[in-house]
Amino acid sequence: MIRLTSELEQGLRRLLDGGDPVVIAERVRRLPPDQIAELMAALHPADSADVLEELSAAEQRAVVDELDAEDAADLLSYLDVEDAAEVLASFSSAQQAEILGEMEPDDAADILAELPELQVEAALAGMDSADAGQVRSLLNYDEESAGGLMTRHAVTLRANASIGQALGLLRSLPLDEEIAYYLFVTDDAGSLVGVVSLRQLVTADLTTPLSQIMNSDVISVPVDADQEVAAQTLARYDLNVLPTVDAEGRLVGVITADDVIDVIQEEATEDIYRLAGLDIEEDVYRSIFLTARQRLIYLGVNLPTALLAAFVVSIFEPTLERLAVLAVFMPIIAGMGGNAGIQTLTLIVRSIALGEVGLRDAWRTLRREALVGLINGLVFGLLIGGIAILWEGQPLLGLVAAAAMLLNMICAAIAGTIVPLLLKRIGADPALASGVLVTTFTDITGYFCFLGLATLLLRQLTAV
Amino acid sequence: MIRLTSELEQGLRRLLDGGDPVVIAERVRRLPPDQIAELMAALHPADSADVLEELSAAEQRAVVDELDAEDAADLLSYLDVEDAAEVLASFSSAQQAEILGEMEPDDAADILAELPELQVEAALAGMDSADAGQVRSLLNYDEESAGGLMTRHAVTLRANASIGQALGLLRSLPLDEEIAYYLFVTDDAGSLVGVVSLRQLVTADLTTPLSQIMNSDVISVPVDADQEVAAQTLARYDLNVLPTVDAEGRLVGVITADDVIDVIQEEATEDIYRLAGLDIEEDVYRSIFLTARQRLIYLGVNLPTALLAAFVVSIFEPTLERLAVLAVFMPIIAGMGGNAGIQTLTLIVRSIALGEVGLRDAWRTLRREALVGLINGLVFGLLIGGIAILWEGQPLLGLVAAAAMLLNMICAAIAGTIVPLLLKRIGADPALASGVLVTTFTDITGYFCFLGLATLLLRQLTAV
């Protein structure tokens, strides 16, 4: 049992009840590192990691230094990869090797990938050679691929092995190893041919060969597939584990559902941030100057297009001089078009991400969105036309506003559909077609349609 | 073995290779229903469901009618809940009961929740009473709660039971039942006190009591917790299964990682769509009129605020009449502010969803965003001021544009932060603060700052 001061105990309770890690960290900070370490060891590592992230780098190091290698490994596995790498880097190679040895190979590889190569080699040299081999092989895979997501801890047997042999193998493995609750069955060449659940193992006769009870419809992904493909495959078929195979169909590793959950959260955040023109690394704890600089870049991309929109307006300055009321209606046409464009863009980007829309659907999708734009353009065109007539008493102004609204809504639908599909076509991320670009596009078309039509009809408008 | 025509076999291959379900459906449609059913039975139900969704309601019914109850149950479990309910409703109560009996209770409850109560009662009456009881109890939970997500198939034992007894219980359960790879341990009052993995069961001695090997740090959620809380808990602690408990701490059911993946996808889509003012039910296959109607509603909400922005411009019509060049720069100030506001809004909404920001961080977050707004406002203010001076040769116009840009960037940061936090405070979904509203707000402040300052300085400006 650990000795908790009453203050600490309260803090601990509040933390576990979803309390504020900042407050806990403040409280924790006043304790000596050995007491902090005790507290950390008593908490779930996910909760300890939250507290740790509120401490300074020096404090983090002092706390982790007090933990035994196993607790340190657990804690680092739940930290942000960058933070974990920073803490780990502050230890000696021998200590690093000890901590990494207690970690799951996939977590160890993720953290090592952040460190300089010399340091990685020194740490791996100090590890048990089998563990080091597993980590080393994982380091070869792209972080964003199925290989970067998997662990090597797959339990594999030949198809002619018996259930008794399988159970014997299981008993020989260390209990704290993260193993999937499935055994994988391979043929003599090492190709994946079946899967057996632990459930099946305990409910059949010990002498039965695995080939008799295995499920031979195994769904797998190539080890070099994109992590998003792996995540979608596991999600689509409601799997708990997804094996990865090499080009020859040999089992390489296993991806588990909890890894996929992280990928899905990450990819969703990426889509959301890209649509808004935010850097994917952004979070509310990032330094203000780094944040401002990154947002400046995205906003800066928009400036030339905003100037283009302004240039379109400037073409019609003589018209505006004669009829300033146009400046009143101009933002409505542009703004409504921008919002409609963002609706279409968001739907298309998300549908591509979820695998519901591909290039094959381009024509059908474009027709559908253009029709929706036509309907909404008619409705809002009539509305804005009516409002313009009632407000300003000029039927021709109403007509111009209505026609411009209709045209801009259709342009918005077309831009919102075509831009992400084109990006997909050239192999870029469709979410790069951020709302910023689409709204600037609809600004330009909105101003051009509205002011252009007004200029054509100027004589009639001013004559009223 | 099923007899595949060569055309069908090709289609099947292409489908499994990620081919187009529309093309497959076209091909499938030309076959008699019994051959379609054979094809469906040979595919993974997730793939069959994709093909089925391309067929008409009558065709869907005809195909499912050809399947045996087990295949039909599998297929319906992978269909959209609404589609599955529609197909199911077209069968007799006796057939419904047979199919539902082959389904997991949580899937059955999800589908039944879409049907009228009388039909539900008739179907449940025809089912095995134990199965019906499980489904009935699941129907009592809110679809959006942990209870709506869980299955009842948790294997529970008392703490004094031996491993041998646990294995005996496992062997007595039907093999096709979806069970979690964990056994749950309860005390005499039925409270959840521990968890044992199948892995532990097969690696320890048969006479060992569960209390000796169980892990007593069980993480669980209340059965009436929001499904998002359940999903975040499972994701945070990297769990494969998450038990749900009632107010007395008794085990009620189990949530598995694959259910959580669906929730996370759903909630991410919801956040993305809400930010863009899209209905959460929207997808690219929805009817055009339904889509147009729903988008009209969201765009319609924006119209009064767009009119308000127009009204602000109209206040300054006399100024614009004298200085039409203001209409050229006006959209740049408003547009850049809108984009900056959407960046802030998106970050805050997503951070709230991921549990990274709460009300306790309001002040810190507001200060941070306001500072970022200040920095970006200064940079773009200087830029736009310089451009105005170079373009129009009027230093005062440059000054007005620069000051308005700075003010609007700060307003954008404040609105983007406060609106979602306020919504959270009053218990509403922060994502309801869609980009539509924030950009209209920044339009208003942008026009007001720019035209207001210009009016104040009008005499000097026109004198140049």
Tab-separated table of N, CA, C and O in Angstrom, chain B residues 104-193:
chain	number	residue	atom	x	y	z
B	104	GLU	N	-27.074	-10.882	-32.617
B	104	GLU	CA	-26.623	-10.437	-31.304
B	104	GLU	C	-27.713	-9.561	-30.699
B	104	GLU	O	-28.308	-8.756	-31.413
B	105	PRO	N	-27.966	-9.687	-29.386
B	105	PRO	CA	-29.050	-8.910	-28.778
B	105	PRO	C	-28.905	-7.405	-28.994
B	105	PRO	O	-29.902	-6.709	-29.185
B	106	ASP	N	-27.663	-6.885	-28.982
B	106	ASP	CA	-27.532	-5.427	-29.156
B	106	ASP	C	-27.896	-4.993	-30.569
B	106	ASP	O	-28.536	-3.957	-30.765
B	107	ASP	N	-27.525	-5.810	-31.576
B	107	ASP	CA	-27.926	-5.482	-32.949
B	107	ASP	C	-29.443	-5.583	-33.098
B	107	ASP	O	-30.081	-4.738	-33.726
B	108	ALA	N	-30.022	-6.654	-32.530
B	108	ALA	CA	-31.473	-6.846	-32.611
B	108	ALA	C	-32.206	-5.655	-31.991
B	108	ALA	O	-33.167	-5.128	-32.565
B	109	ALA	N	-31.725	-5.207	-30.833
B	109	ALA	CA	-32.382	-4.085	-30.153
B	109	ALA	C	-32.272	-2.808	-30.982
B	109	ALA	O	-33.238	-2.048	-31.098
B	110	ASP	N	-31.091	-2.588	-31.613
B	110	ASP	CA	-30.918	-1.384	-32.434
B	110	ASP	C	-31.922	-1.355	-33.580
B	110	ASP	O	-32.483	-0.320	-33.916
B	111	ILE	N	-32.137	-2.516	-34.218
B	111	ILE	CA	-33.067	-2.576	-35.353
B	111	ILE	C	-34.513	-2.444	-34.869
B	111	ILE	O	-35.303	-1.682	-35.435
B	112	LEU	N	-34.849	-3.161	-33.801
B	112	LEU	CA	-36.221	-3.103	-33.290
B	112	LEU	C	-36.603	-1.687	-32.840
B	112	LEU	O	-37.769	-1.290	-32.936
B	113	ALA	N	-35.617	-0.944	-32.365
B	113	ALA	CA	-35.904	0.422	-31.894
B	113	ALA	C	-36.472	1.290	-33.014
B	113	ALA	O	-37.071	2.333	-32.772
B	114	GLU	N	-36.277	0.861	-34.284
B	114	GLU	CA	-36.775	1.626	-35.428
B	114	GLU	C	-38.199	1.240	-35.807
B	114	GLU	O	-38.813	1.883	-36.661
B	115	LEU	N	-38.724	0.144	-35.225
B	115	LEU	CA	-40.046	-0.368	-35.625
B	115	LEU	C	-41.139	0.087	-34.655
B	115	LEU	O	-40.857	0.398	-33.502
B	116	PRO	N	-42.420	0.105	-35.124
B	116	PRO	CA	-43.517	0.469	-34.227
B	116	PRO	C	-43.664	-0.562	-33.090
B	116	PRO	O	-43.381	-1.748	-33.277
B	117	GLU	N	-44.134	-0.090	-31.935
B	117	GLU	CA	-44.153	-0.916	-30.727
B	117	GLU	C	-44.917	-2.229	-30.893
B	117	GLU	O	-44.467	-3.279	-30.429
B	118	LEU	N	-46.061	-2.169	-31.593
B	118	LEU	CA	-46.867	-3.385	-31.764
B	118	LEU	C	-46.072	-4.468	-32.487
B	118	LEU	O	-46.089	-5.641	-32.115
B	119	GLN	N	-45.369	-4.055	-33.548
B	119	GLN	CA	-44.579	-4.991	-34.324
B	119	GLN	C	-43.443	-5.571	-33.471
B	119	GLN	O	-43.119	-6.755	-33.561
B	120	VAL	N	-42.823	-4.708	-32.639
B	120	VAL	CA	-41.744	-5.161	-31.758
B	120	VAL	C	-42.265	-6.245	-30.822
B	120	VAL	O	-41.645	-7.304	-30.666
B	121	GLU	N	-43.433	-5.985	-30.221
B	121	GLU	CA	-44.003	-6.941	-29.275
B	121	GLU	C	-44.293	-8.276	-29.953
B	121	GLU	O	-44.016	-9.339	-29.409
B	122	ALA	N	-44.844	-8.210	-31.180
B	122	ALA	CA	-45.178	-9.437	-31.912
B	122	ALA	C	-43.918	-10.244	-32.208
B	122	ALA	O	-43.887	-11.474	-32.038
B	123	ALA	N	-42.844	-9.546	-32.607
B	123	ALA	CA	-41.602	-10.245	-32.930
B	123	ALA	C	-40.991	-10.868	-31.671
B	123	ALA	O	-40.569	-12.024	-31.673
B	124	LEU	N	-40.960	-10.084	-30.583
B	124	LEU	CA	-40.364	-10.583	-29.339
B	124	LEU	C	-41.141	-11.785	-28.804
B	124	LEU	O	-40.562	-12.727	-28.256
B	125	ALA	N	-42.478	-11.761	-28.992
B	125	ALA	CA	-43.327	-12.857	-28.492
B	125	ALA	C	-42.954	-14.179	-29.155
B	125	ALA	O	-43.078	-15.253	-28.551
B	126	GLY	N	-42.472	-14.099	-30.422
B	126	GLY	CA	-42.121	-15.322	-31.134
B	126	GLY	C	-40.730	-15.853	-30.810
B	126	GLY	O	-40.360	-16.952	-31.228
B	127	MET	N	-39.933	-15.054	-30.098
B	127	MET	CA	-38.538	-15.451	-29.815
B	127	MET	C	-38.437	-16.310	-28.567
B	127	MET	O	-39.309	-16.286	-27.704
B	128	ASP	N	-37.359	-17.047	-28.481
B	128	ASP	CA	-36.952	-17.737	-27.272
B	128	ASP	C	-37.020	-16.723	-26.118
B	128	ASP	O	-36.545	-15.594	-26.274
B	129	SER	N	-37.602	-17.114	-24.964
B	129	SER	CA	-37.893	-16.093	-23.952
B	129	SER	C	-36.626	-15.490	-23.342
B	129	SER	O	-36.627	-14.310	-22.976
B	130	ALA	N	-35.546	-16.253	-23.231
B	130	ALA	CA	-34.310	-15.686	-22.679
B	130	ALA	C	-33.746	-14.622	-23.628
B	130	ALA	O	-33.386	-13.514	-23.202
B	131	ASP	N	-33.683	-14.966	-24.939
B	131	ASP	CA	-33.215	-14.002	-25.937
B	131	ASP	C	-34.080	-12.743	-25.924
B	131	ASP	O	-33.578	-11.619	-25.935
B	132	ALA	N	-35.419	-12.976	-25.919
B	132	ALA	CA	-36.347	-11.848	-25.948
B	132	ALA	C	-36.129	-10.957	-24.731
B	132	ALA	O	-36.167	-9.723	-24.839
B	133	GLY	N	-35.884	-11.577	-23.580
B	133	GLY	CA	-35.665	-10.813	-22.350
B	133	GLY	C	-34.439	-9.915	-22.476
B	133	GLY	O	-34.469	-8.740	-22.097
B	134	GLN	N	-33.347	-10.477	-23.044
B	134	GLN	CA	-32.130	-9.684	-23.225
B	134	GLN	C	-32.379	-8.490	-24.140
B	134	GLN	O	-31.980	-7.364	-23.840
B	135	VAL	N	-33.065	-8.768	-25.270
B	135	VAL	CA	-33.337	-7.691	-26.221
B	135	VAL	C	-34.226	-6.641	-25.572
B	135	VAL	O	-33.983	-5.428	-25.680
B	136	ARG	N	-35.273	-7.120	-24.861
B	136	ARG	CA	-36.213	-6.201	-24.211
B	136	ARG	C	-35.475	-5.280	-23.232
B	136	ARG	O	-35.727	-4.075	-23.195
B	137	SER	N	-34.559	-5.849	-22.455
B	137	SER	CA	-33.873	-5.021	-21.462
B	137	SER	C	-32.979	-3.983	-22.152
B	137	SER	O	-32.833	-2.861	-21.678
B	138	LEU	N	-32.394	-4.362	-23.311
B	138	LEU	CA	-31.547	-3.402	-24.034
B	138	LEU	C	-32.378	-2.270	-24.632
B	138	LEU	O	-31.910	-1.148	-24.767
B	139	LEU	N	-33.629	-2.590	-25.017
B	139	LEU	CA	-34.499	-1.572	-25.622
B	139	LEU	C	-34.811	-0.451	-24.637
B	139	LEU	O	-35.240	0.631	-25.031
B	140	ASN	N	-34.637	-0.730	-23.320
B	140	ASN	CA	-34.941	0.288	-22.311
B	140	ASN	C	-33.910	1.404	-22.252
B	140	ASN	O	-34.161	2.445	-21.655
B	141	TYR	N	-32.714	1.156	-22.820
B	141	TYR	CA	-31.665	2.166	-22.700
B	141	TYR	C	-31.700	3.126	-23.877
B	141	TYR	O	-31.999	2.749	-25.002
B	142	ASP	N	-31.381	4.367	-23.559
B	142	ASP	CA	-31.263	5.401	-24.575
B	142	ASP	C	-30.225	4.949	-25.605
B	142	ASP	O	-29.145	4.500	-25.256
B	143	GLU	N	-30.560	5.080	-26.902
B	143	GLU	CA	-29.641	4.664	-27.971
B	143	GLU	C	-28.285	5.348	-27.888
B	143	GLU	O	-27.274	4.816	-28.329
B	144	GLU	N	-28.275	6.573	-27.350
B	144	GLU	CA	-27.039	7.350	-27.290
B	144	GLU	C	-26.286	7.148	-25.974
B	144	GLU	O	-25.340	7.863	-25.681
B	145	SER	N	-26.728	6.190	-25.141
B	145	SER	CA	-26.080	5.962	-23.848
B	145	SER	C	-25.184	4.723	-23.907
B	145	SER	O	-25.220	3.955	-24.868
B	146	ALA	N	-24.399	4.542	-22.837
B	146	ALA	CA	-23.560	3.348	-22.739
B	146	ALA	C	-24.436	2.098	-22.835
B	146	ALA	O	-24.065	1.107	-23.471
B	147	GLY	N	-25.628	2.147	-22.237
B	147	GLY	CA	-26.553	1.016	-22.279
B	147	GLY	C	-26.995	0.683	-23.696
B	147	GLY	O	-27.215	-0.476	-24.042
B	148	GLY	N	-27.130	1.728	-24.531
B	148	GLY	CA	-27.545	1.498	-25.907
B	148	GLY	C	-26.437	0.881	-26.747
B	148	GLY	O	-26.667	0.375	-27.840
B	149	LEU	N	-25.228	0.928	-26.228
B	149	LEU	CA	-24.053	0.490	-26.970
B	149	LEU	C	-23.634	-0.922	-26.577
B	149	LEU	O	-23.001	-1.644	-27.354
B	150	MET	N	-24.005	-1.310	-25.358
B	150	MET	CA	-23.463	-2.561	-24.796
B	150	MET	C	-24.219	-3.787	-25.312
B	150	MET	O	-25.281	-3.705	-25.898
B	151	THR	N	-23.614	-4.944	-25.065
B	151	THR	CA	-24.324	-6.198	-25.256
B	151	THR	C	-24.472	-6.827	-23.878
B	151	THR	O	-23.760	-6.469	-22.939
B	152	ARG	N	-25.437	-7.737	-23.743
B	152	ARG	CA	-25.647	-8.355	-22.443
B	152	ARG	C	-24.807	-9.601	-22.254
B	152	ARG	O	-24.812	-10.208	-21.200
B	153	HIS	N	-24.119	-10.020	-23.346
B	153	HIS	CA	-23.410	-11.292	-23.306
B	153	HIS	C	-22.131	-11.275	-22.475
B	153	HIS	O	-21.081	-11.686	-22.939
B	154	ALA	N	-22.197	-10.813	-21.236
B	154	ALA	CA	-21.020	-10.852	-20.384
B	154	ALA	C	-21.041	-12.158	-19.606
B	154	ALA	O	-22.084	-12.573	-19.108
B	155	VAL	N	-19.896	-12.833	-19.557
B	155	VAL	CA	-19.805	-14.059	-18.773
B	155	VAL	C	-19.359	-13.670	-17.375
B	155	VAL	O	-18.289	-13.087	-17.206
B	156	THR	N	-20.208	-13.924	-16.381
B	156	THR	CA	-19.868	-13.520	-15.014
B	156	THR	C	-19.803	-14.731	-14.089
B	156	THR	O	-20.546	-15.705	-14.258
B	157	LEU	N	-18.905	-14.644	-13.129
B	157	LEU	CA	-18.750	-15.695	-12.118
B	157	LEU	C	-18.470	-15.035	-10.778
B	157	LEU	O	-18.056	-13.870	-10.722
B	158	ARG	N	-18.716	-15.818	-9.695
B	158	ARG	CA	-18.372	-15.318	-8.364
B	158	ARG	C	-16.868	-15.442	-8.141
B	158	ARG	O	-16.216	-16.313	-8.742
B	159	ALA	N	-16.369	-14.642	-7.229
B	159	ALA	CA	-14.926	-14.603	-6.967
B	159	ALA	C	-14.391	-15.932	-6.428
B	159	ALA	O	-13.224	-16.269	-6.621
B	160	ASN	N	-15.248	-16.726	-5.739
B	160	ASN	CA	-14.747	-17.981	-5.180
B	160	ASN	C	-14.839	-19.156	-6.166
B	160	ASN	O	-14.463	-20.282	-5.845
B	161	ALA	N	-15.340	-18.907	-7.376
B	161	ALA	CA	-15.377	-19.970	-8.383
B	161	ALA	C	-13.946	-20.303	-8.801
B	161	ALA	O	-13.061	-19.445	-8.757
B	162	SER	N	-13.725	-21.553	-9.214
B	162	SER	CA	-12.378	-21.947	-9.637
B	162	SER	C	-12.224	-21.754	-11.143
B	162	SER	O	-13.210	-21.595	-11.871
B	163	ILE	N	-10.987	-21.805	-11.594
B	163	ILE	CA	-10.719	-21.708	-13.023
B	163	ILE	C	-11.408	-22.852	-13.771
B	163	ILE	O	-11.975	-22.663	-14.847
B	164	GLY	N	-11.396	-24.034	-13.160
B	164	GLY	CA	-12.059	-25.183	-13.768
B	164	GLY	C	-13.542	-24.910	-13.982
B	164	GLY	O	-14.095	-25.209	-15.052
B	165	GLN	N	-14.190	-24.324	-12.975
B	165	GLN	CA	-15.615	-23.994	-13.105
B	165	GLN	C	-15.831	-22.959	-14.213
B	165	GLN	O	-16.793	-23.038	-14.975
B	166	ALA	N	-14.918	-21.996	-14.283
B	166	ALA	CA	-15.026	-20.961	-15.315
B	166	ALA	C	-14.925	-21.585	-16.713
B	166	ALA	O	-15.733	-21.279	-17.603
B	167	LEU	N	-13.961	-22.490	-16.899
B	167	LEU	CA	-13.799	-23.131	-18.208
B	167	LEU	C	-15.034	-23.977	-18.539
B	167	LEU	O	-15.484	-24.020	-19.685
B	168	GLY	N	-15.582	-24.643	-17.511
B	168	GLY	CA	-16.793	-25.439	-17.711
B	168	GLY	C	-17.946	-24.571	-18.202
B	168	GLY	O	-18.657	-24.935	-19.149
B	169	LEU	N	-18.101	-23.396	-17.579
B	169	LEU	CA	-19.164	-22.485	-17.990
B	169	LEU	C	-18.960	-22.040	-19.437
B	169	LEU	O	-19.890	-22.043	-20.250
B	170	LEU	N	-17.705	-21.720	-19.772
B	170	LEU	CA	-17.406	-21.282	-21.137
B	170	LEU	C	-17.768	-22.358	-22.158
B	170	LEU	O	-18.335	-22.073	-23.213
B	171	ARG	N	-17.436	-23.618	-21.827
B	171	ARG	CA	-17.705	-24.714	-22.764
B	171	ARG	C	-19.186	-24.920	-22.962
B	171	ARG	O	-19.617	-25.425	-23.991
B	172	SER	N	-20.005	-24.526	-21.952
B	172	SER	CA	-21.450	-24.763	-22.046
B	172	SER	C	-22.150	-23.711	-22.905
B	172	SER	O	-23.310	-23.869	-23.270
B	173	LEU	N	-21.434	-22.619	-23.228
B	173	LEU	CA	-22.077	-21.553	-24.002
B	173	LEU	C	-21.990	-21.863	-25.495
B	173	LEU	O	-21.015	-22.432	-25.950
B	174	PRO	N	-23.028	-21.498	-26.248
B	174	PRO	CA	-22.955	-21.727	-27.697
B	174	PRO	C	-21.756	-20.995	-28.294
B	174	PRO	O	-21.463	-19.856	-27.924
B	175	LEU	N	-21.060	-21.653	-29.226
B	175	LEU	CA	-19.803	-21.110	-29.756
B	175	LEU	C	-19.976	-19.842	-30.581
B	175	LEU	O	-19.056	-19.037	-30.692
B	176	ASP	N	-21.156	-19.674	-31.190
B	176	ASP	CA	-21.303	-18.510	-32.070
B	176	ASP	C	-21.705	-17.258	-31.300
B	176	ASP	O	-21.902	-16.208	-31.884
B	177	GLU	N	-21.803	-17.370	-29.980
B	177	GLU	CA	-22.172	-16.192	-29.215
B	177	GLU	C	-20.986	-15.228	-29.170
B	177	GLU	O	-19.869	-15.635	-28.918
B	178	GLU	N	-21.262	-13.940	-29.417
B	178	GLU	CA	-20.210	-12.931	-29.358
B	178	GLU	C	-19.871	-12.701	-27.889
B	178	GLU	O	-20.615	-12.038	-27.169
B	179	ILE	N	-18.795	-13.322	-27.409
B	179	ILE	CA	-18.434	-13.021	-26.028
B	179	ILE	C	-17.133	-12.270	-25.997
B	179	ILE	O	-16.282	-12.400	-26.866
B	180	ALA	N	-17.021	-11.448	-25.003
B	180	ALA	CA	-15.785	-10.720	-24.808
B	180	ALA	C	-14.743	-11.719	-24.331
B	180	ALA	O	-15.085	-12.748	-23.768
B	181	TYR	N	-13.478	-11.426	-24.570
B	181	TYR	CA	-12.442	-12.364	-24.187
B	181	TYR	C	-12.011	-12.155	-22.748
B	181	TYR	O	-10.868	-12.314	-22.387
B	182	TYR	N	-12.997	-11.795	-21.948
B	182	TYR	CA	-12.787	-11.569	-20.526
B	182	TYR	C	-13.965	-12.146	-19.760
B	182	TYR	O	-15.094	-12.143	-20.258
B	183	LEU	N	-13.707	-12.669	-18.556
B	183	LEU	CA	-14.777	-13.064	-17.650
B	183	LEU	C	-14.837	-12.006	-16.556
B	183	LEU	O	-13.806	-11.517	-16.110
B	184	PHE	N	-16.053	-11.697	-16.115
B	184	PHE	CA	-16.196	-10.699	-15.063
B	184	PHE	C	-16.517	-11.389	-13.751
B	184	PHE	O	-17.283	-12.355	-13.712
B	185	VAL	N	-15.921	-10.874	-12.692
B	185	VAL	CA	-16.051	-11.498	-11.382
B	185	VAL	C	-16.875	-10.575	-10.486
B	185	VAL	O	-16.620	-9.362	-10.438
B	186	THR	N	-17.893	-11.142	-9.819
B	186	THR	CA	-18.756	-10.323	-8.956
B	186	THR	C	-18.712	-10.861	-7.532
B	186	THR	O	-18.349	-12.011	-7.304
B	187	ASP	N	-19.095	-9.999	-6.566
B	187	ASP	CA	-19.212	-10.476	-5.186
B	187	ASP	C	-20.629	-11.029	-4.983
B	187	ASP	O	-21.407	-11.115	-5.945
B	188	ASP	N	-20.970	-11.377	-3.730
B	188	ASP	CA	-22.264	-12.016	-3.497
B	188	ASP	C	-23.434	-11.094	-3.829
B	188	ASP	O	-24.515	-11.553	-4.179
B	189	ALA	N	-23.222	-9.782	-3.700
B	189	ALA	CA	-24.307	-8.847	-3.989
B	189	ALA	C	-24.404	-8.555	-5.494
B	189	ALA	O	-25.252	-7.771	-5.922
B	190	GLY	N	-23.524	-9.167	-6.299
B	190	GLY	CA	-23.563	-8.944	-7.736
B	190	GLY	C	-22.728	-7.762	-8.191
B	190	GLY	O	-22.733	-7.414	-9.372
B	191	SER	N	-22.006	-7.115	-7.281
B	191	SER	CA	-21.170	-5.975	-7.678
B	191	SER	C	-19.923	-6.470	-8.403
B	191	SER	O	-19.335	-7.471	-8.027
B	192	LEU	N	-19.528	-5.702	-9.397
B	192	LEU	CA	-18.347	-6.047	-10.189
B	192	LEU	C	-17.090	-5.828	-9.344
B	192	LEU	O	-16.854	-4.728	-8.852
B	193	VAL	N	-16.303	-6.875	-9.139
B	193	VAL	CA	-15.097	-6.712	-8.320
B	193	VAL	C	-13.810	-7.073	-9.057
B	193	VAL	O	-12.727	-6.798	-8.559
